[in-house]
Coordinates of C-alpha atoms and ligand atoms in Angstrom, one line a residue:
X3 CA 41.1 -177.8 -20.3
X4 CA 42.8 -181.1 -20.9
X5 CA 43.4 -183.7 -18.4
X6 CA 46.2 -186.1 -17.5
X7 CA 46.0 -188.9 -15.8
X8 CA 49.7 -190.5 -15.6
X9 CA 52.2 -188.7 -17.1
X10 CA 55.9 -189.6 -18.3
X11 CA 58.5 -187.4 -17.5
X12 CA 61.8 -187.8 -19.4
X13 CA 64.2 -186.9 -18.0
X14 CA 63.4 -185.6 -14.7
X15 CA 66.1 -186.0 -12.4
X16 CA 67.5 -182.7 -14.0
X17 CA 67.2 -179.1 -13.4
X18 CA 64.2 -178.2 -15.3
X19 CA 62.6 -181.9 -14.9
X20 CA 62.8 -181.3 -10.9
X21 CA 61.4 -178.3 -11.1
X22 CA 58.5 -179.1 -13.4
X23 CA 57.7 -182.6 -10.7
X24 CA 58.0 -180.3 -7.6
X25 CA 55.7 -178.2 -9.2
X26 CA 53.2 -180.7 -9.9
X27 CA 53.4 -182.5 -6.8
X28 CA 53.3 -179.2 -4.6
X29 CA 49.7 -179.8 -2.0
X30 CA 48.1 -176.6 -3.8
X31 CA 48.5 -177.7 -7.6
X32 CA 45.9 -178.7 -9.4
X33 CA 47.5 -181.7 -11.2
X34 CA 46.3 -184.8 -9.4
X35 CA 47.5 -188.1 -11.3
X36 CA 50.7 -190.1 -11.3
X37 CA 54.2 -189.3 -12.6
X38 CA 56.7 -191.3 -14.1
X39 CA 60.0 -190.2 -14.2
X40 CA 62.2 -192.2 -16.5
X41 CA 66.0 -190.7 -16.3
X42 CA 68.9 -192.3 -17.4
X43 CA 70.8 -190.4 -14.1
X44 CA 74.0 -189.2 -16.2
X45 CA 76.2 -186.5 -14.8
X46 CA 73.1 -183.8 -14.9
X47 CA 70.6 -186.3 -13.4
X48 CA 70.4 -186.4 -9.6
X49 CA 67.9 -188.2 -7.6
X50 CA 68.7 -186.4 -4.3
X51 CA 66.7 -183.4 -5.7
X52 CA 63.5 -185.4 -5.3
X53 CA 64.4 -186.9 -2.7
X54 CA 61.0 -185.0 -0.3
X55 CA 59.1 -186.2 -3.3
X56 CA 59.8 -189.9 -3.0
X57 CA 59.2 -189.9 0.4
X58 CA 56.1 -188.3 0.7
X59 CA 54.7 -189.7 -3.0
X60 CA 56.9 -192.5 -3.9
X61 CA 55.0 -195.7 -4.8
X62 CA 51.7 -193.6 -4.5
X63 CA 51.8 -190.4 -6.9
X64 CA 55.2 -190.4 -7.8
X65 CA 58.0 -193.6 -9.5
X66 CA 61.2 -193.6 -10.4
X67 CA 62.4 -195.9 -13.4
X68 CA 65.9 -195.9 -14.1
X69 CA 66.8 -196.1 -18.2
X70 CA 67.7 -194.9 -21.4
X71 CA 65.6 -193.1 -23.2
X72 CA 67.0 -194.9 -26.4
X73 CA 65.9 -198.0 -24.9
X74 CA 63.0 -199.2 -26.7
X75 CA 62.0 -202.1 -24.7
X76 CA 61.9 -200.1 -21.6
X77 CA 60.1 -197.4 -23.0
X78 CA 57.6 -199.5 -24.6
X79 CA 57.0 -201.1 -21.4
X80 CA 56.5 -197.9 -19.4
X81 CA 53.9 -197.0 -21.9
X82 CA 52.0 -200.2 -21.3
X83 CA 52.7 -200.6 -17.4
X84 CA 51.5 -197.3 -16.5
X85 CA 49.0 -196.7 -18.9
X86 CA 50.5 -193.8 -20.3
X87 CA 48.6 -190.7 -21.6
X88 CA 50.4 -187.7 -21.6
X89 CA 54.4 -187.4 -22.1
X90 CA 56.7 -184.7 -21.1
X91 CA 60.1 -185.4 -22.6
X92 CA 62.5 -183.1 -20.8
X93 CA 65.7 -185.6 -21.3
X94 CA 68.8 -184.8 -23.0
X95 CA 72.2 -183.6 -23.7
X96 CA 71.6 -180.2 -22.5
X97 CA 75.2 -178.0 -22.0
X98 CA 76.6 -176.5 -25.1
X99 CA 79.8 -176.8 -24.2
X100 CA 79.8 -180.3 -23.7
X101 CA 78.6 -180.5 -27.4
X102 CA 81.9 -179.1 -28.5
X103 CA 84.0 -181.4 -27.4
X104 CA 81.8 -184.7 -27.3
X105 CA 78.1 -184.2 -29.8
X106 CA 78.0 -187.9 -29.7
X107 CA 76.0 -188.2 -26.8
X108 CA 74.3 -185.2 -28.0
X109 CA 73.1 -187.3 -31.3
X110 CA 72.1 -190.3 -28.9
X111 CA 69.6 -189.1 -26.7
X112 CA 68.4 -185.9 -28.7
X113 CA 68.3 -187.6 -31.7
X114 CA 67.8 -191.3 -31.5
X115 CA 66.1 -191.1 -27.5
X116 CA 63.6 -188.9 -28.8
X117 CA 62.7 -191.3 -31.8
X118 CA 62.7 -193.7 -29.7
X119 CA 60.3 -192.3 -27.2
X120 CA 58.2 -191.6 -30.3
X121 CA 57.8 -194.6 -31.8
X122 CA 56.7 -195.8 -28.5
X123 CA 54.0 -193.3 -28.1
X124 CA 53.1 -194.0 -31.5
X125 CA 52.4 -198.0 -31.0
X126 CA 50.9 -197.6 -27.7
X127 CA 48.4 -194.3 -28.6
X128 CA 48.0 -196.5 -31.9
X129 CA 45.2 -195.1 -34.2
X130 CA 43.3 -194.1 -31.5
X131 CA 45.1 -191.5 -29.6
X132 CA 42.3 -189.1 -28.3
X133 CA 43.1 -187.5 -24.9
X134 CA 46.7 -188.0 -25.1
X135 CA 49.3 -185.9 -25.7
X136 CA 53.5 -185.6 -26.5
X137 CA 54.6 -182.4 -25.3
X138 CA 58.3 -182.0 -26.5
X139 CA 60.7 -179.7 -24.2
X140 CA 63.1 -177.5 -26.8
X141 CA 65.5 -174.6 -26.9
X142 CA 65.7 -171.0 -28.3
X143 CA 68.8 -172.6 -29.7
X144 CA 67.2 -173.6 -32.4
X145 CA 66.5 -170.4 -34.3
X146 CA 70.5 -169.3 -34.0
X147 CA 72.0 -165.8 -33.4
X148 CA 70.2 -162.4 -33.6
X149 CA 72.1 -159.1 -34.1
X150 CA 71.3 -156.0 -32.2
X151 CA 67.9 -156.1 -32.8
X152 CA 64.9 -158.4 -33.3
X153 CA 63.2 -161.4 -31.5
X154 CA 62.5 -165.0 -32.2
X155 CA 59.3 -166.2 -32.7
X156 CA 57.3 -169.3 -33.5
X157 CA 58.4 -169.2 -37.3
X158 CA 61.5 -167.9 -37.3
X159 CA 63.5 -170.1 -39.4
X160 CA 65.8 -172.7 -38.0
X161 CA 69.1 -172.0 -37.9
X162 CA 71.4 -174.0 -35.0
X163 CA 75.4 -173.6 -34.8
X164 CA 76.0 -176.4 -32.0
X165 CA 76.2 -179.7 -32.2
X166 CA 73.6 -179.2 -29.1
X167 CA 71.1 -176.5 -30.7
X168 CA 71.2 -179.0 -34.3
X169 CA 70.6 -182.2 -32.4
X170 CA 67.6 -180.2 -30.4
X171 CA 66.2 -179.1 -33.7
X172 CA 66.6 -182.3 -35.6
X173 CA 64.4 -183.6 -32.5
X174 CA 61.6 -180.7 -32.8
X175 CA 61.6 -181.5 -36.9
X176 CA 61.2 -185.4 -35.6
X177 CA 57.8 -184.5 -33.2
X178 CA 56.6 -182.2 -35.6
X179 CA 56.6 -184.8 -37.8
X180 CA 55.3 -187.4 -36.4
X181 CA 52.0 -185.3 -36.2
X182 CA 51.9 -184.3 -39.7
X183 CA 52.5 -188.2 -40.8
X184 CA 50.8 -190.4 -38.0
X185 CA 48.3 -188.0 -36.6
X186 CA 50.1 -188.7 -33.5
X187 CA 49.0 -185.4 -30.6
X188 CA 52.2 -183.2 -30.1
X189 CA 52.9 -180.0 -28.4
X190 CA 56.6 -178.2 -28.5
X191 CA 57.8 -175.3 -27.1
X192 CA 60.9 -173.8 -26.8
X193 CA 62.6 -171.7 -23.8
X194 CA 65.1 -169.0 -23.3
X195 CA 68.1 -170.0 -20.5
X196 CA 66.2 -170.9 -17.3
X197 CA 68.2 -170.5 -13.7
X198 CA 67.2 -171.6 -10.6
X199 CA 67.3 -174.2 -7.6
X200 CA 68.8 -177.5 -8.9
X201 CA 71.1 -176.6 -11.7
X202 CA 74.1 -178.2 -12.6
X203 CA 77.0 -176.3 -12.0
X204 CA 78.5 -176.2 -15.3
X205 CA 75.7 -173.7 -16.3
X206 CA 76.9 -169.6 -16.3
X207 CA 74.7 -168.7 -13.5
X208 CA 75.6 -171.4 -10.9
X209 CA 79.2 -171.9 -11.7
X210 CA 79.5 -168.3 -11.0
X211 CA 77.9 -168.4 -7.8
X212 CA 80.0 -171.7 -6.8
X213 CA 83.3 -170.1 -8.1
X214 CA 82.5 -167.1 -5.9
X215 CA 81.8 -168.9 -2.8
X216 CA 85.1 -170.6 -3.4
X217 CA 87.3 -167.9 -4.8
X218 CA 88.1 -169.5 -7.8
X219 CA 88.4 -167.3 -11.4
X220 CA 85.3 -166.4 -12.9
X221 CA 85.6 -167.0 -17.0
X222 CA 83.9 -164.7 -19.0
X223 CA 84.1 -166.2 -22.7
X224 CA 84.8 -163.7 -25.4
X225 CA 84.4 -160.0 -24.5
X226 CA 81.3 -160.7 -22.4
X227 CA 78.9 -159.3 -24.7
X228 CA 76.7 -161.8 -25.5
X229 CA 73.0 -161.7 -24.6
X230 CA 70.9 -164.5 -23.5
X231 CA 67.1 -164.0 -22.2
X232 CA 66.8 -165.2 -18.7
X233 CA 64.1 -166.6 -17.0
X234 CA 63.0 -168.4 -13.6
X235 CA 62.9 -172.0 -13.9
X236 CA 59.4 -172.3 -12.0
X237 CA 58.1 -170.1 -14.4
X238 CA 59.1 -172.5 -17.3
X239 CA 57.4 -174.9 -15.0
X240 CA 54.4 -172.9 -14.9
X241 CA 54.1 -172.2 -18.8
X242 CA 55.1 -176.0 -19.6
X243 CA 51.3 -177.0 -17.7
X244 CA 49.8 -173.9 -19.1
X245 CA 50.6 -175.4 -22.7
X246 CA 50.2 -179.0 -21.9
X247 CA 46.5 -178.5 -20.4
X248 CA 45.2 -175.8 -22.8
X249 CA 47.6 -176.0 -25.7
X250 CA 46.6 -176.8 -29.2
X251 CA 48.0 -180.1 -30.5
X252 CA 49.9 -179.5 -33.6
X253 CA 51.3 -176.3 -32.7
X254 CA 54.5 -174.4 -31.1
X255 CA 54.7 -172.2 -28.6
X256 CA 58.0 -169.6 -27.5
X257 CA 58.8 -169.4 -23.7
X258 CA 60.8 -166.4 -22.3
X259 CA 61.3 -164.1 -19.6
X260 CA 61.2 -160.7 -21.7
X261 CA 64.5 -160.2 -19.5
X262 CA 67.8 -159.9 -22.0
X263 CA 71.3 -159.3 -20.1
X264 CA 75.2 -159.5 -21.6
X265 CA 76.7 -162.0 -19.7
X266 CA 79.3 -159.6 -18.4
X267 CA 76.7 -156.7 -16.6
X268 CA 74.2 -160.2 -15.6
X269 CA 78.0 -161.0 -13.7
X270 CA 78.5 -157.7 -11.8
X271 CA 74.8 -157.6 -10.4
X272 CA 75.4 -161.3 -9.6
X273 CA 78.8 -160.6 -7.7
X274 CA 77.1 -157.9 -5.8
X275 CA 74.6 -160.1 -4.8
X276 CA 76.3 -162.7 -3.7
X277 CA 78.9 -160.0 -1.8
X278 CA 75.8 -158.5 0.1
X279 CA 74.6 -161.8 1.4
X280 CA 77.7 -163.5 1.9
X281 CA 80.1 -160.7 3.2
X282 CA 82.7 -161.1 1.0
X283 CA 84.1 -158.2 -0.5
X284 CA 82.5 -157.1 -4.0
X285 CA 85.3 -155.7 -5.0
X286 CA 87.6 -159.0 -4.5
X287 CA 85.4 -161.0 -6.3
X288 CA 85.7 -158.5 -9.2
X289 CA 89.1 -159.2 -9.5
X290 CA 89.2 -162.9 -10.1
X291 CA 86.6 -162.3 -13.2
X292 CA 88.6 -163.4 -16.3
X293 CA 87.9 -163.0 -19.9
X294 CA 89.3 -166.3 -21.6
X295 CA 88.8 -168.1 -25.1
X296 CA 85.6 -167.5 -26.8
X297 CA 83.6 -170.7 -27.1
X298 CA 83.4 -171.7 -31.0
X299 CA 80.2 -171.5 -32.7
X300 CA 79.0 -168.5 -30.0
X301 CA 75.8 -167.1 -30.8
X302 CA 75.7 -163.8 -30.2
X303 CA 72.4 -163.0 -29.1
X304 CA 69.3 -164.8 -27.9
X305 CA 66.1 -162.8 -27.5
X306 CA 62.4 -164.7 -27.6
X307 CA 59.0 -163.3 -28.2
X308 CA 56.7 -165.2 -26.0
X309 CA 53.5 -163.2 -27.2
X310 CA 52.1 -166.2 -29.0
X311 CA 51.7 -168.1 -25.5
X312 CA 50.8 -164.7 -23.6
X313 CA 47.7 -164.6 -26.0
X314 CA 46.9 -167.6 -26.4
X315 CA 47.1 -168.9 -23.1
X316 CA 47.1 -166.2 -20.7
X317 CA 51.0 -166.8 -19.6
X318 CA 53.5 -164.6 -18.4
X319 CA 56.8 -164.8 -16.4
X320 CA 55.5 -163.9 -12.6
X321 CA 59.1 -163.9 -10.8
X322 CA 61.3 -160.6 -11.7
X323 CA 65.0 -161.1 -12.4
X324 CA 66.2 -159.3 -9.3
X325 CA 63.7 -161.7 -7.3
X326 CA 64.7 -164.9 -8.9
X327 CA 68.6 -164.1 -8.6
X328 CA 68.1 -163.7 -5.0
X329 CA 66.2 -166.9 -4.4
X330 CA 69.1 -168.8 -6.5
X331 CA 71.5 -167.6 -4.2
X332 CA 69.5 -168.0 -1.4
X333 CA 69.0 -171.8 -2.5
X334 CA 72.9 -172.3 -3.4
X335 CA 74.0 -171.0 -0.1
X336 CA 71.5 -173.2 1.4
X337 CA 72.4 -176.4 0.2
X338 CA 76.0 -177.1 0.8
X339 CA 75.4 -181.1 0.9
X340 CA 74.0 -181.0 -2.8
X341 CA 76.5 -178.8 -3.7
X342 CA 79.1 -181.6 -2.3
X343 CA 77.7 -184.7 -4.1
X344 CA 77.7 -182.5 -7.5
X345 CA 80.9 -181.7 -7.5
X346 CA 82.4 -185.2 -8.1
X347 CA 85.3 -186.4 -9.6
X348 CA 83.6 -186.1 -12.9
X349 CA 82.6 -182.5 -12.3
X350 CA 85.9 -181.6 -11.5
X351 CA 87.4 -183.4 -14.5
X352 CA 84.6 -181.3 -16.9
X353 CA 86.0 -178.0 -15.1
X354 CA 89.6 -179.4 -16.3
X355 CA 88.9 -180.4 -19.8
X356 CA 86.4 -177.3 -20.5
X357 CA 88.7 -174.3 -18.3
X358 CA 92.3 -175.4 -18.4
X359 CA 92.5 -175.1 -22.2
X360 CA 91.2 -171.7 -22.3
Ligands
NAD407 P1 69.8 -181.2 -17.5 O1 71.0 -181.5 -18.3 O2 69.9 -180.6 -16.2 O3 69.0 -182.6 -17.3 C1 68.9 -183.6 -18.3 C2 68.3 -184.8 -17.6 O4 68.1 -185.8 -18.7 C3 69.2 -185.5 -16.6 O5 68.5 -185.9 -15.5 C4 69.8 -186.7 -17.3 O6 70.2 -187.7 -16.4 C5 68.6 -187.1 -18.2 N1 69.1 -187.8 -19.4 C6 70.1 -187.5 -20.2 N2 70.2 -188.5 -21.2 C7 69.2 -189.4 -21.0 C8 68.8 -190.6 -21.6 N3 69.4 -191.0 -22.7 N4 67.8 -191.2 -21.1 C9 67.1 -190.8 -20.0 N5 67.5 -189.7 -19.3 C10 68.5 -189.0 -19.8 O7 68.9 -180.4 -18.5 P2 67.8 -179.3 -18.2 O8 68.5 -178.0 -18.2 O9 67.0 -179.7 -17.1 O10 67.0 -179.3 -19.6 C11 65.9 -180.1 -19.8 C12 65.3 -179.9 -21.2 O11 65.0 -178.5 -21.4 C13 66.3 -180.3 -22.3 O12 65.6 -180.9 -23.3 C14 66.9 -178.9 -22.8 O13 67.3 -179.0 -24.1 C15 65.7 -178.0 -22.6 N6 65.9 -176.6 -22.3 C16 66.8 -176.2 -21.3 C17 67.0 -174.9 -21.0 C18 68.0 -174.4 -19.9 O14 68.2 -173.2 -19.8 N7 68.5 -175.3 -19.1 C19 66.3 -173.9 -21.8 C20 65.5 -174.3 -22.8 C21 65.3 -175.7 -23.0
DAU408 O1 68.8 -170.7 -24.5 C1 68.5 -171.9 -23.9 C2 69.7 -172.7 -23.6 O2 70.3 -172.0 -22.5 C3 69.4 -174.1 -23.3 O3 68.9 -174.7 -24.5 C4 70.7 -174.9 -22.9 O4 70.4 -176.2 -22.5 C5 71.3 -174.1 -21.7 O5 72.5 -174.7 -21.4 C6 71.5 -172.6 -22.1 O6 72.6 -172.5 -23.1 P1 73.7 -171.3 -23.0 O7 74.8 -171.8 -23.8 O8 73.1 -170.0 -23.3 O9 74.0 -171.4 -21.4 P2 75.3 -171.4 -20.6 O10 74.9 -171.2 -19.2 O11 76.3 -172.4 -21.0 O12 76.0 -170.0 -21.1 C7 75.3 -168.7 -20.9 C8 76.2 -167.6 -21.5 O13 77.3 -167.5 -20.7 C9 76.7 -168.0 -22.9 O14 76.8 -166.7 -23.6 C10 78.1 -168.5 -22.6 C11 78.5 -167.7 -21.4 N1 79.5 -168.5 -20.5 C12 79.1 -169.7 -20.1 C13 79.9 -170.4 -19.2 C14 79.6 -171.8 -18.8 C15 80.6 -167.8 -20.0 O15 80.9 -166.7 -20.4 N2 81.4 -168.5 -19.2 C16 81.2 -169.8 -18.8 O16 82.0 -170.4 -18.0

């Protein structure tokens, strides 16, 4: 089993990040080093999810550094400072949507951020880089749409149709190739949809829940048939140390839940689920679902085979669907103050620009 000793987390002031430091930093895991979490805090970066962490770790086990990715002084720096040996890049653009209307950013820190951040492994590891390790965070995305049948798997050719899913696979093509050229010790993997504690609203599964609570419309894009393959985000957590301790450098590895839904019959368990625990009536919430204009580009399907990893590795998703839902909604109705300082001006001018149109 490999060891880490200080790890850099990209990136982890967002949903998956926090999840994945939580996880590491909980008393009974066996992880025992120092993280680094460099985040750049844009809209999807919030510091008040960690805030437990920094005050029980902070300075100790656990530092913040503020930055850009695409900042190759800082980055370089980090590398040196902390004696970096193992990195876990988590940050980017991450919401389709968002891809649509603005893929600049998108190119930025998918793109140039993650050359940037491996260049920087690459001087500092140098030509002797035993021990360490680059473990890039990527998407199903990247293989494109299935039809009716069929599943993803490690070499399923590439195929993205966002400006998101293309910047995420130009980054995977970057890390693999920075293996094959300069030796340097990579692992990728690449995950269905994760939900959980800590997402950003703008996601299906929490702006439903927070649309709900509030009474707003609930937009269903297209004719609600599109599948994605859901799984709980501490499970990604989970599968992400499984393949950074005992993967083998060089290759990829599929993450999934086994767990396809449409979006549209994923809505009605989660509007009776929220109607059971909240009191609201189901069947008003059922009327304020709306089918509105599809997105562009909408894949149709996403369905992953995680066998590769379940082999390999002894992994498997260990939270049920029915399970997980209930905890998110148990952690969204919960945490009203979070909920507050996410929905800022600049959330509510996203909902505008992304809803109003439609
Ligand atoms: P997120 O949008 O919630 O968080 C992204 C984080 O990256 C934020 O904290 C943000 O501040 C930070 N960031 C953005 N640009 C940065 C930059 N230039 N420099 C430093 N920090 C920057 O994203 P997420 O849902 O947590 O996803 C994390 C990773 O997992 C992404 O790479 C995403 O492609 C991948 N992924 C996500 C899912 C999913 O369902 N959410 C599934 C599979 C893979
Ligand atoms: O598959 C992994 C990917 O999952 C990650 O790489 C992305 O970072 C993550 O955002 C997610 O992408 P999706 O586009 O699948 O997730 P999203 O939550 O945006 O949408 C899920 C489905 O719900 C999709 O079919 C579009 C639909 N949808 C979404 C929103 C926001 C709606 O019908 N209405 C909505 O308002």
């Amino acid at each position: 089993m490999r060891s880490c000793k200080n790890l850099l987390v990209s990136g982890g002031a967002g949903f998956i990040g926090v999840n994945f430091i939580r996880l590491l930093l909980s008393p009974e895991h066996a992880f025992s080093g120092r993280i680094i979490n460099v985040d750049a805090l844009t809209y999807a970066g919030n510091l008040s999810s960690l805030e437990d962490i920094e005050a029980r770790h902070g300075g100790k086990r656990y530092f913040f550094e503020p930055g850009d990715i695409g900042n190759p002084e800082l980055v370089q720096s980090l590398f040196k400072q902390y004696e970096i040996d193992t990195v876990v890049h988590f940050a980017a653009e991450s919401h389709v949507d968002r891809s649509i209307v603005g893929p600049e950013a998108f190119i930025k820190t998918n793109v140039l951020g993650t050359f940037t951040l491996l260049e920087a492994a690459r001087q500092y590891w140098g030509t002797h880089p035993e021990g360490a390790l680059f473990h890039h965070i990527s998407t199903d995305e990247v293989y494109g749409s299935l039809g009716e049948t069929g599943y993803f798997t490690e070499t399923s050719p590439y195929d993205p149709r966002s400006p998101y899913s293309a910047s995420k696979a130009s980054s995977d093509h970057l890390v693999m190739a920075y293996h094959h050229t300069y030796g340097l010790p990579v692992t990728l993997s690449n995950c269905s949809n994760n939900y959980g504690p800590y997402q950003f609203p703008e996601k299906l599964i929490p702006l439903m829940i927070l649309n709900m609570l509030s009474g707003k419309a609930l937009p269903v894009y297209g004719d609600g048939k599109n599948i994605r393959d859901w799984l709980y985000v501490e499970d990604h957590a989970g599968a992400l140390w499984t393949i950074i301790t005992g993967g083998r450098i060089g290759e990829k590895y599929n993450i999934g839940g086994e767990n396809e839904w449409e979006n549209i019959t994923l809505l009605h368990t989660l509007i009776d689920l929220v109607s059971c625990k909240t009191g609201i009536a189901a069947d008003t919430i059922k009327g304020t679902v709306t089918f509105v204009k599809d997105r562009p580009g909408h894949d149709r399907r996403y369905a992953i085979d995680c066998s590769k990893l379940k082999r390999e590795l002894g992994w498997k998703p260990s939270v049920d669907f029915e399970t997980g839902l209930a905890k998110t909604v148990d952690w969204y109705l919960a945490h009203p103050q979070w909920i507050q300082q996410i929905q800022s001006g600049e959330y509510q001018k996203w909902l505008k620009k992304n809803y109003e149109a439609r």
